[in-house]
Amino acid sequence: MCIFPKEIKFIRYTSIGDIMDTTKNTKKIAKIFKKITTWQQKVVKLEAKEKKNNLDEYKINKLKEKITLYQKLSETYNEQGNEAKVKRAIIKEKHKRNQILYGNITQAIIIICFPLAVYALFNSFYSLIDSIMASRIKSAANASGVINISNIMVISQIKSMISAFGAGIAGGGAVLVSRYYGAANITDAKKTGSNMILVSIITSLIIIVLLVPLAPVILKIAQVPQISNSVILYFRLILVELIFVSINNIFIGLEKIKGNSKKILILNITVLIIKLILNVIFVFGIKVDSIIYLEIATIISQAALFIYSCFIMFSKKNMLQISFKNMRPQSIYIIPILKLSIPIFLGKFVMSLGKTTVNALCGSYYGEATNGLIVGALGVSNNLSGLVTSTTNVFEEGESTIVSQNIGNKNLDRTISAFIRTLAIVAIISLIGYICVRFIFIDQLTALFSIGNKESEKMSLYIKEIFVYDSLSIPSLGLTSALLGLLYGYGKTFLSSILNFSRIGIRIISLVVCHSIGLNYTAAGISMGISNILIGIMALCFLLFFLVNLKKKGYKGLYLSQKKQSEN
């Protein structure tokens, strides 16, 4: 059985461009009908089987789903102009939404999360490369360049504290948009997204106005090892960068909701390439003498993504289109955004504040004995762990998107399936990653910071000794990320905040105790490992508490085992 176009339309051409577009469209239609014919032949064969198993039924449903999608797409190629392109974009996005709500859930997790995980891995490698480049920048005040690593690592935690505002808005708002999107309420999804942009812009401007004048004071309180005019300017440039980053985070969150993970991967890798090329030019070409050029490269790359994201978000083709009309402040959208965003912000802020406090304590306890290198070594050790944990954290974000949309679609059973399968994937990645960075590649990774002088060799040694203990946190952070994805999806941001508060409290207490009993700088890594392992145990307790409550009380009138359709 073969499907042919229902009718052939005679189109009146107005330009050579129209004729060329029509020629292209004719070729695309031919390819589409060739695919449809092949799929229909497969459906006929499967349906002709006398004894069909569950896998056969699944294949038949998926093939029919593809046929319907491509039939709808083929009809749009008979039309001319931008309206046809908009229709095609909306049809494709609806298909991705259906995959999240009704398709194979493991496949949905992989489709959404895998491209983002690849990006996170690239980004973690780049953070290491950034640190290595910083160590190559020499000045009159910093002959070896190694102290730059400590400066950057301390400031990066301050940056994380400040960027928690934008991350909270993007995270909390995305949960709401996901629910509207899952319930097919596109109007409220658009208005919520537009109000997210408004809140983010206002917050970013307030932060810049308040913190730019206070930059020297903030750096002094955080105990940045070497405060100079270039370091102060570096921090102020970071505040400018965060305007672009906050909007870009919202754009990425909205694209993730629509299942456009591949696009996000390509865009983020492009940003990394731009940044890397500029850094190579600055450090090895021009041979700059200040770390501010590393931040200038970051601003340029983020600004490029910002320009593209604005073009996409305001486009008519965008199913979640942002508009200035919808950007007017509306309490019915802003208040729910803030209710979900503030706990997420507090969790991320406190976590970064705790790391900043740990850095300050380490600098106070062991800075003199290590010539100020301990803070940099601790930061690099965190980045080594981040090669794995940043990848698993991506599954937390993807899982929360899937959970939120399925809550909007009134299917709680599917949210638990999403959690279980996310947990299994994250556990495998965590185990393999831990073995690789802790045992197989540890010598090669730490050797990157040894550039032939005594200070760099010491730095390499400190990193390795701290990482032995710090790496113990990798498996527990994997478990925690899967749980947080479930909690964020259900809007239980208060529980997630408790986990983050507890992690920091335990880390600081364990560091103080380790120092008081006379342990050396390795206490920095030991405190990280202890806190994250204990938080992993606490996360298990939270999970049991949440699941029992969900089973007994349900969620907003919904209960488990009330399936809308069979699980794939």
XYZ file of C-alpha atoms in Angstrom:
568
model
C 0.000 0.000 0.000
C 1.329 3.425 -0.949
C 0.115 6.921 -0.218
C 0.179 9.630 -2.877
C -0.614 13.325 -2.529
C -4.336 13.933 -2.265
C -4.185 16.629 -4.907
C -1.708 18.378 -7.136
C -1.842 22.135 -6.711
C -0.942 24.500 -9.552
C 1.084 27.290 -8.041
C 1.372 30.751 -9.504
C 5.009 31.774 -9.363
C 5.922 35.358 -8.618
C 9.714 35.073 -8.788
C 12.642 32.861 -9.713
C 13.054 32.255 -5.948
C 9.574 30.740 -5.770
C 10.404 28.384 -8.654
C 13.641 27.275 -6.925
C 11.846 26.762 -3.593
C 9.146 24.725 -5.312
C 11.771 22.538 -7.008
C 13.380 21.863 -3.640
C 9.992 21.158 -2.071
C 9.109 18.681 -4.844
C 12.286 16.729 -4.107
C 11.541 16.765 -0.374
C 7.973 15.536 -0.986
C 9.325 12.674 -3.114
C 11.725 11.652 -0.325
C 8.938 11.865 2.258
C 6.585 9.615 0.278
C 9.408 7.157 -0.315
C 9.902 6.908 3.470
C 6.151 6.626 4.076
C 5.872 3.789 1.537
C 8.721 1.892 3.209
C 7.191 2.316 6.670
C 3.742 1.257 5.507
C 5.169 -1.904 3.976
C 6.749 -2.703 7.347
C 3.437 -2.065 9.128
C 1.625 -4.437 6.758
C 4.191 -7.180 7.428
C 4.009 -6.736 11.196
C 0.215 -6.649 11.273
C 0.092 -9.808 9.137
C 1.925 -11.797 11.829
C -0.362 -14.284 13.566
C 1.304 -13.983 16.957
C 2.416 -10.447 17.736
C 4.413 -9.736 20.884
C 4.718 -6.451 22.772
C 7.743 -5.422 20.729
C 5.799 -5.885 17.493
C 2.939 -3.755 18.815
C 5.426 -1.086 19.859
C 7.032 -1.065 16.387
C 3.621 -0.800 14.693
C 2.638 2.168 16.874
C 5.943 3.943 16.282
C 5.767 3.421 12.520
C 2.190 4.711 12.370
C 3.257 7.709 14.435
C 6.054 8.464 11.954
C 3.712 8.040 8.975
C 1.196 10.498 10.444
C 3.943 13.018 11.189
C 5.428 12.871 7.691
C 2.008 13.050 6.058
C 1.365 16.303 7.883
C 4.803 17.605 6.907
C 4.272 16.712 3.245
C 1.082 18.784 3.096
C 2.983 21.932 4.133
C 5.388 21.629 1.182
C 2.517 22.420 -1.199
C 2.342 25.871 0.366
C 4.592 28.882 -0.213
C 6.092 31.486 2.098
C 6.992 31.723 5.771
C 3.625 30.405 6.991
C 4.443 26.959 5.600
C 7.808 26.992 7.387
C 6.103 27.964 10.638
C 3.634 25.084 10.246
C 6.471 22.604 9.695
C 8.313 23.858 12.782
C 5.177 23.534 14.946
C 4.425 20.024 13.606
C 7.965 18.876 14.455
C 7.801 20.371 17.957
C 4.442 18.707 18.624
C 6.026 15.410 17.589
C 8.849 15.909 20.115
C 6.285 16.728 22.813
C 4.406 13.505 22.035
C 7.664 11.563 22.348
C 8.071 12.866 25.914
C 4.446 12.210 26.861
C 3.695 8.927 25.082
C 6.847 7.502 23.496
C 9.493 5.163 24.879
C 10.632 6.952 28.015
C 14.222 5.670 27.987
C 14.548 6.893 24.424
C 13.086 10.271 25.438
C 15.639 10.607 28.265
C 18.524 9.777 25.940
C 17.288 12.082 23.157
C 16.979 15.021 25.564
C 19.969 14.396 27.806
C 22.685 12.766 25.695
C 23.552 15.839 23.555
C 23.581 17.976 26.711
C 25.785 15.425 28.485
C 28.286 15.553 25.617
C 28.316 19.340 25.884
C 28.781 19.179 29.676
C 31.769 16.871 29.174
C 33.285 19.270 26.619
C 32.629 22.185 28.958
C 34.359 20.436 31.865
C 37.386 19.737 29.700
C 37.374 23.374 28.680
C 37.331 24.469 32.344
C 40.520 22.483 32.815
C 42.042 23.989 29.679
C 41.049 27.456 30.914
C 42.919 26.791 34.161
C 45.972 25.565 32.263
C 45.934 28.699 30.080
C 45.624 30.895 33.160
C 48.786 29.293 34.534
C 50.611 30.331 31.327
C 49.766 34.025 31.742
C 52.711 35.775 33.382
C 53.090 39.316 34.647
C 55.532 41.324 36.712
C 53.527 40.573 39.859
C 53.063 36.919 38.994
C 56.224 35.443 37.542
C 55.112 31.798 37.380
C 51.444 32.307 36.472
C 50.307 29.419 38.716
C 48.703 31.747 41.282
C 46.265 32.788 38.525
C 44.579 29.409 38.956
C 43.814 30.142 42.608
C 42.510 33.620 41.735
C 40.206 32.246 39.043
C 38.961 29.359 41.204
C 37.954 31.651 44.085
C 36.268 34.124 41.742
C 34.495 31.288 39.915
C 32.708 30.378 43.150
C 31.658 34.002 43.648
C 30.427 33.911 40.050
C 28.413 30.765 40.816
C 26.834 32.489 43.815
C 25.736 35.459 41.721
C 24.638 33.410 38.696
C 22.415 31.368 41.025
C 19.816 34.150 40.607
C 19.585 33.566 36.869
C 19.837 29.795 37.205
C 16.999 29.795 39.742
C 14.730 31.808 37.440
C 15.572 29.563 34.469
C 15.052 26.380 36.507
C 11.845 27.393 38.304
C 10.305 28.982 35.219
C 11.157 25.958 33.089
C 9.172 23.704 35.442
C 6.075 25.879 34.956
C 6.516 26.164 31.186
C 6.974 22.369 31.004
C 3.659 21.791 32.775
C 1.791 24.165 30.487
C 3.507 22.603 27.482
C 2.637 19.089 28.677
C -0.997 20.162 29.111
C -0.965 21.704 25.590
C -1.608 25.164 27.117
C 0.727 27.015 24.758
C -0.685 30.492 25.535
C 0.252 30.361 29.231
C 3.560 28.678 28.354
C 4.464 31.661 26.138
C 3.428 34.220 28.773
C 5.404 32.420 31.488
C 8.497 32.307 29.260
C 8.205 36.017 28.474
C 7.881 36.901 32.172
C 10.960 34.763 32.900
C 12.942 36.992 30.527
C 11.594 40.139 32.214
C 12.459 38.960 35.737
C 15.925 37.850 34.579
C 16.734 41.222 32.971
C 15.608 43.192 36.035
C 17.553 40.924 38.402
C 20.741 41.126 36.300
C 20.655 44.935 36.154
C 20.142 45.205 39.928
C 23.101 42.867 40.535
C 25.390 44.933 38.294
C 24.401 48.261 39.878
C 24.957 46.903 43.410
C 28.086 44.774 42.965
C 30.309 46.634 40.473
C 31.260 49.341 43.032
C 31.749 46.685 45.742
C 34.081 44.474 43.692
C 37.290 45.109 45.758
C 35.448 44.492 49.041
C 33.851 41.253 47.799
C 37.211 39.894 46.569
C 38.827 40.726 49.900
C 36.088 39.009 51.923
C 36.396 35.920 49.690
C 40.173 35.931 50.337
C 41.250 35.966 46.706
C 45.005 35.179 46.976
C 46.230 38.101 44.842
C 43.996 41.177 44.423
C 45.204 43.553 41.716
C 43.548 46.031 39.363
C 43.374 43.377 36.638
C 41.731 40.888 39.018
C 39.129 43.504 40.046
C 38.406 44.295 36.392
C 38.181 40.558 35.662
C 35.463 40.223 38.312
C 33.545 43.250 37.000
C 33.608 41.815 33.490
C 32.112 38.603 34.888
C 29.149 40.638 36.157
C 28.605 41.923 32.603
C 28.854 38.377 31.238
C 26.100 37.186 33.587
C 23.512 39.355 31.761
C 24.077 37.293 28.614
C 24.324 34.017 30.523
C 21.005 34.510 32.361
C 19.097 35.041 29.087
C 20.976 32.210 27.392
C 20.033 29.858 30.244
C 16.354 30.644 29.739
C 16.699 30.069 25.980
C 18.411 26.710 26.578
C 15.710 25.750 29.097
C 12.921 26.540 26.620
C 14.655 24.626 23.823
C 15.136 21.680 26.163
C 11.399 21.646 26.883
C 10.762 21.310 23.148
C 13.264 18.434 22.950
C 15.825 20.388 20.879
C 18.845 18.954 22.686
C 20.813 18.461 19.470
C 20.475 22.165 18.675
C 21.605 23.060 22.211
C 24.658 20.802 21.831
C 25.679 22.389 18.522
C 25.210 25.929 19.851
C 27.126 25.317 23.065
C 30.009 23.609 21.301
C 30.126 26.589 18.922
C 30.384 28.879 21.965
C 33.219 26.773 23.373
C 35.077 26.815 20.042
C 34.799 30.616 19.770
C 36.042 30.975 23.331
C 38.898 28.514 22.862
C 40.094 30.155 19.628
C 40.092 33.599 21.254
C 41.967 32.292 24.308
C 44.623 30.673 22.134
C 45.036 33.956 20.234
C 45.273 35.981 23.451
C 47.549 33.634 25.430
C 49.832 32.089 22.809
C 49.507 34.610 19.950
C 49.427 38.041 21.539
C 50.896 36.683 24.823
C 48.766 38.878 27.085
C 49.844 39.573 30.663
C 46.411 39.642 32.345
C 43.568 37.181 32.975
C 40.993 39.782 31.903
C 41.475 38.599 28.313
C 40.176 35.162 29.285
C 36.957 36.842 30.414
C 36.757 39.019 27.298
C 36.819 35.798 25.244
C 33.984 34.420 27.387
C 31.867 37.573 26.968
C 32.279 37.544 23.177
C 31.269 33.877 22.929
C 28.252 34.312 25.231
C 27.202 37.477 23.380
C 27.200 35.501 20.114
C 24.849 32.919 21.647
C 22.719 35.725 23.115
C 22.166 37.296 19.676
C 21.183 33.951 18.183
C 18.922 33.071 21.138
C 17.024 36.375 20.828
C 16.484 35.713 17.118
C 15.045 32.243 17.867
C 12.980 33.193 20.923
C 11.221 36.086 19.152
C 10.705 34.148 15.909
C 7.151 33.359 14.736
C 8.333 29.811 14.024
C 8.989 29.299 17.728
C 6.169 27.377 19.399
C 7.105 29.070 22.710
C 7.581 32.490 21.133
C 8.680 35.324 23.433
C 7.044 38.689 22.736
C 7.271 42.181 24.217
C 3.486 42.136 24.603
C 3.664 39.048 26.856
C 6.690 40.501 28.669
C 4.494 42.932 30.573
C 4.687 42.067 34.298
C 1.763 39.841 35.291
C 1.523 38.604 38.868
C -0.276 35.389 37.873
C 2.943 34.346 36.103
C 5.675 36.152 38.054
C 4.603 34.970 41.532
C 4.612 31.224 40.610
C 7.992 31.719 38.897
C 9.428 33.289 42.051
C 7.880 30.634 44.316
C 9.701 27.889 42.436
C 12.813 29.904 41.584
C 13.709 31.220 45.047
C 14.263 27.757 46.619
C 16.323 26.694 43.572
C 18.304 29.936 43.814
C 18.867 29.474 47.554
C 20.053 25.912 47.028
C 22.558 26.904 44.340
C 23.568 30.102 46.162
C 24.184 28.371 49.466
C 26.109 25.595 47.727
C 28.396 28.146 46.066
C 28.610 30.186 49.279
C 29.677 27.026 51.077
C 32.380 26.347 48.477
C 33.561 29.951 48.801
C 33.676 29.517 52.578
C 35.603 26.248 52.206
C 38.053 28.019 49.866
C 38.502 30.811 52.398
C 39.050 28.323 55.253
C 41.525 26.313 53.176
C 43.377 29.504 52.313
C 43.427 30.459 55.986
C 44.467 26.999 57.230
C 46.894 25.911 54.526
C 47.559 28.975 52.317
C 50.869 29.894 53.922
C 52.189 26.315 53.875
C 51.300 25.898 50.174
C 52.204 29.435 48.972
C 48.546 30.136 48.210
C 48.254 27.191 45.800
C 45.834 25.096 47.879
C 42.715 26.976 46.712
C 43.651 26.484 43.063
C 44.398 22.807 43.648
C 41.016 22.317 45.325
C 39.275 24.062 42.428
C 41.041 21.935 39.818
C 40.172 18.803 41.819
C 36.514 19.891 41.697
C 36.839 20.311 37.935
C 38.255 16.798 37.593
C 35.248 15.424 39.461
C 33.132 17.660 37.257
C 34.202 15.686 34.194
C 31.732 13.095 35.504
C 29.348 14.968 37.817
C 28.593 17.761 35.335
C 27.525 15.060 32.883
C 25.206 13.372 35.389
C 23.800 16.757 36.476
C 22.501 17.211 32.928
C 20.248 14.174 33.444
C 18.816 15.947 36.503
C 17.701 18.834 34.262
C 16.393 16.593 31.476
C 14.544 14.377 33.947
C 12.803 17.372 35.559
C 11.589 18.461 32.099
C 10.120 15.017 31.377
C 8.580 14.732 34.855
C 6.999 18.213 34.661
C 5.443 17.608 31.252
C 3.998 14.257 32.306
C 2.509 15.811 35.446
C 0.869 18.361 33.152
C -0.398 15.398 31.124
C -1.743 13.767 34.346
C 0.427 10.647 34.196
C 2.254 10.119 37.501
C 3.315 6.544 36.761
C 5.377 7.793 33.852
C 7.206 10.274 36.116
C 8.377 7.425 38.370
C 9.459 5.409 35.326
C 11.458 8.442 34.190
C 13.179 8.638 37.591
C 14.042 4.912 37.747
C 15.502 4.887 34.255
C 17.386 8.140 34.823
C 18.838 6.673 38.026
C 20.024 3.561 36.171
C 21.680 5.610 33.405
C 23.317 7.984 35.896
C 24.608 5.083 38.024
C 26.327 3.519 34.995
C 27.902 6.834 33.930
C 29.061 7.574 37.498
C 30.719 4.165 37.911
C 32.512 4.238 34.560
C 33.496 7.892 35.036
C 34.859 7.297 38.536
C 37.072 4.435 37.366
C 38.382 6.503 34.431
C 39.270 9.740 36.246
C 40.361 8.143 39.518
C 42.479 5.235 38.278
C 43.066 5.233 34.514
C 43.766 8.890 33.597
C 44.623 10.534 36.924
C 48.369 10.832 36.213
C 47.844 12.268 32.733
C 45.295 14.828 33.964
C 47.360 16.133 36.880
C 50.519 16.235 34.739
C 48.873 18.941 32.596
C 49.563 21.450 35.397
C 53.261 20.663 35.635
C 55.138 23.051 33.316
C 58.659 22.539 34.520
C 58.959 24.814 37.565
C 58.699 24.007 41.262
C 55.405 25.792 41.853
C 53.623 23.993 39.019
C 54.994 20.623 40.182
C 53.687 21.338 43.681
C 50.325 22.321 42.239
C 50.162 19.025 40.329
C 50.961 17.084 43.520
C 48.367 18.959 45.602
C 45.687 18.313 42.971
C 46.382 14.585 42.908
C 46.396 14.152 46.696
C 43.175 16.136 47.187
C 41.407 14.384 44.298
C 41.932 10.933 45.855
C 39.309 11.871 48.473
C 37.296 14.380 46.458
C 36.519 11.734 43.793
C 34.576 9.673 46.364
C 31.749 12.167 45.877
C 31.152 11.137 42.233
C 28.792 8.154 42.877
C 26.770 9.950 45.564
C 26.342 13.065 43.420
C 24.997 10.827 40.640
C 22.283 9.504 42.965
C 21.511 13.000 44.214
C 21.155 14.386 40.678
C 18.540 11.735 39.786
C 16.564 12.518 42.961
C 16.767 16.286 42.429
C 15.430 15.855 38.894
C 12.361 14.125 40.318
C 11.896 16.728 43.084
C 12.304 19.692 40.708
C 9.793 18.157 38.324
C 7.231 17.937 41.135
C 8.062 21.450 42.286
C 9.484 20.160 45.598
C 12.274 22.707 45.562
C 12.182 23.030 49.361
C 13.435 19.457 49.818
C 16.200 20.031 47.279
C 17.229 23.179 49.161
C 17.519 21.177 52.392
C 19.886 18.761 50.639
C 22.093 21.584 49.375
C 22.097 23.386 52.741
C 23.025 20.148 54.498
C 25.832 19.394 52.030
C 27.534 22.708 52.743
C 27.037 22.506 56.503
C 28.559 19.030 56.652
C 31.442 20.086 54.392
C 32.416 23.063 56.548
C 32.092 21.119 59.816
C 34.151 18.209 58.486
C 36.886 20.592 57.247
C 37.082 22.328 60.626
C 37.230 18.963 62.419
C 39.929 17.612 60.070
C 42.037 20.740 60.629
C 41.562 20.605 64.404
C 42.899 17.030 64.576
C 46.019 18.046 62.657
C 45.386 16.779 59.104
C 47.279 18.551 56.307
C 45.845 20.130 53.124
C 44.312 16.785 52.072
C 41.541 17.705 54.534
C 40.137 19.873 51.719
C 39.409 16.764 49.652
C 38.377 14.635 52.629
C 35.708 17.168 53.661
C 34.277 17.155 50.114
C 34.102 13.352 50.019
C 32.533 13.038 53.484
C 29.847 15.652 52.844
C 28.759 14.245 49.481
C 28.649 10.634 50.727
C 26.489 11.646 53.702
C 24.244 13.673 51.392
C 23.866 10.594 49.186
C 22.566 8.676 52.204
C 20.258 11.565 53.098
C 19.000 11.640 49.486
C 17.971 7.982 49.786
C 15.963 8.794 52.899
C 14.309 11.745 51.132
C 13.464 9.505 48.175
C 11.719 6.925 50.369
C 9.811 9.688 52.190
C 8.713 11.278 48.895
C 7.629 8.002 47.255
C 5.626 6.840 50.298
C 3.850 10.213 50.466
C 3.153 10.145 46.726
C 1.709 6.642 46.995
C -0.551 7.533 49.928
C -1.579 11.124 49.217
C -0.973 11.528 45.493
C -0.178 14.895 43.934
C -2.770 17.614 43.283
C -5.611 15.142 42.913
C -3.547 12.667 40.845
C -2.474 9.250 42.070
C -0.095 6.518 40.992
C -1.443 3.633 38.887
C -3.876 5.925 37.065
C -2.241 5.493 33.684
C -3.411 7.313 30.635
C -1.864 4.673 28.404
C 0.401 1.678 28.655
C 4.033 2.303 29.406
C 6.572 1.578 26.694
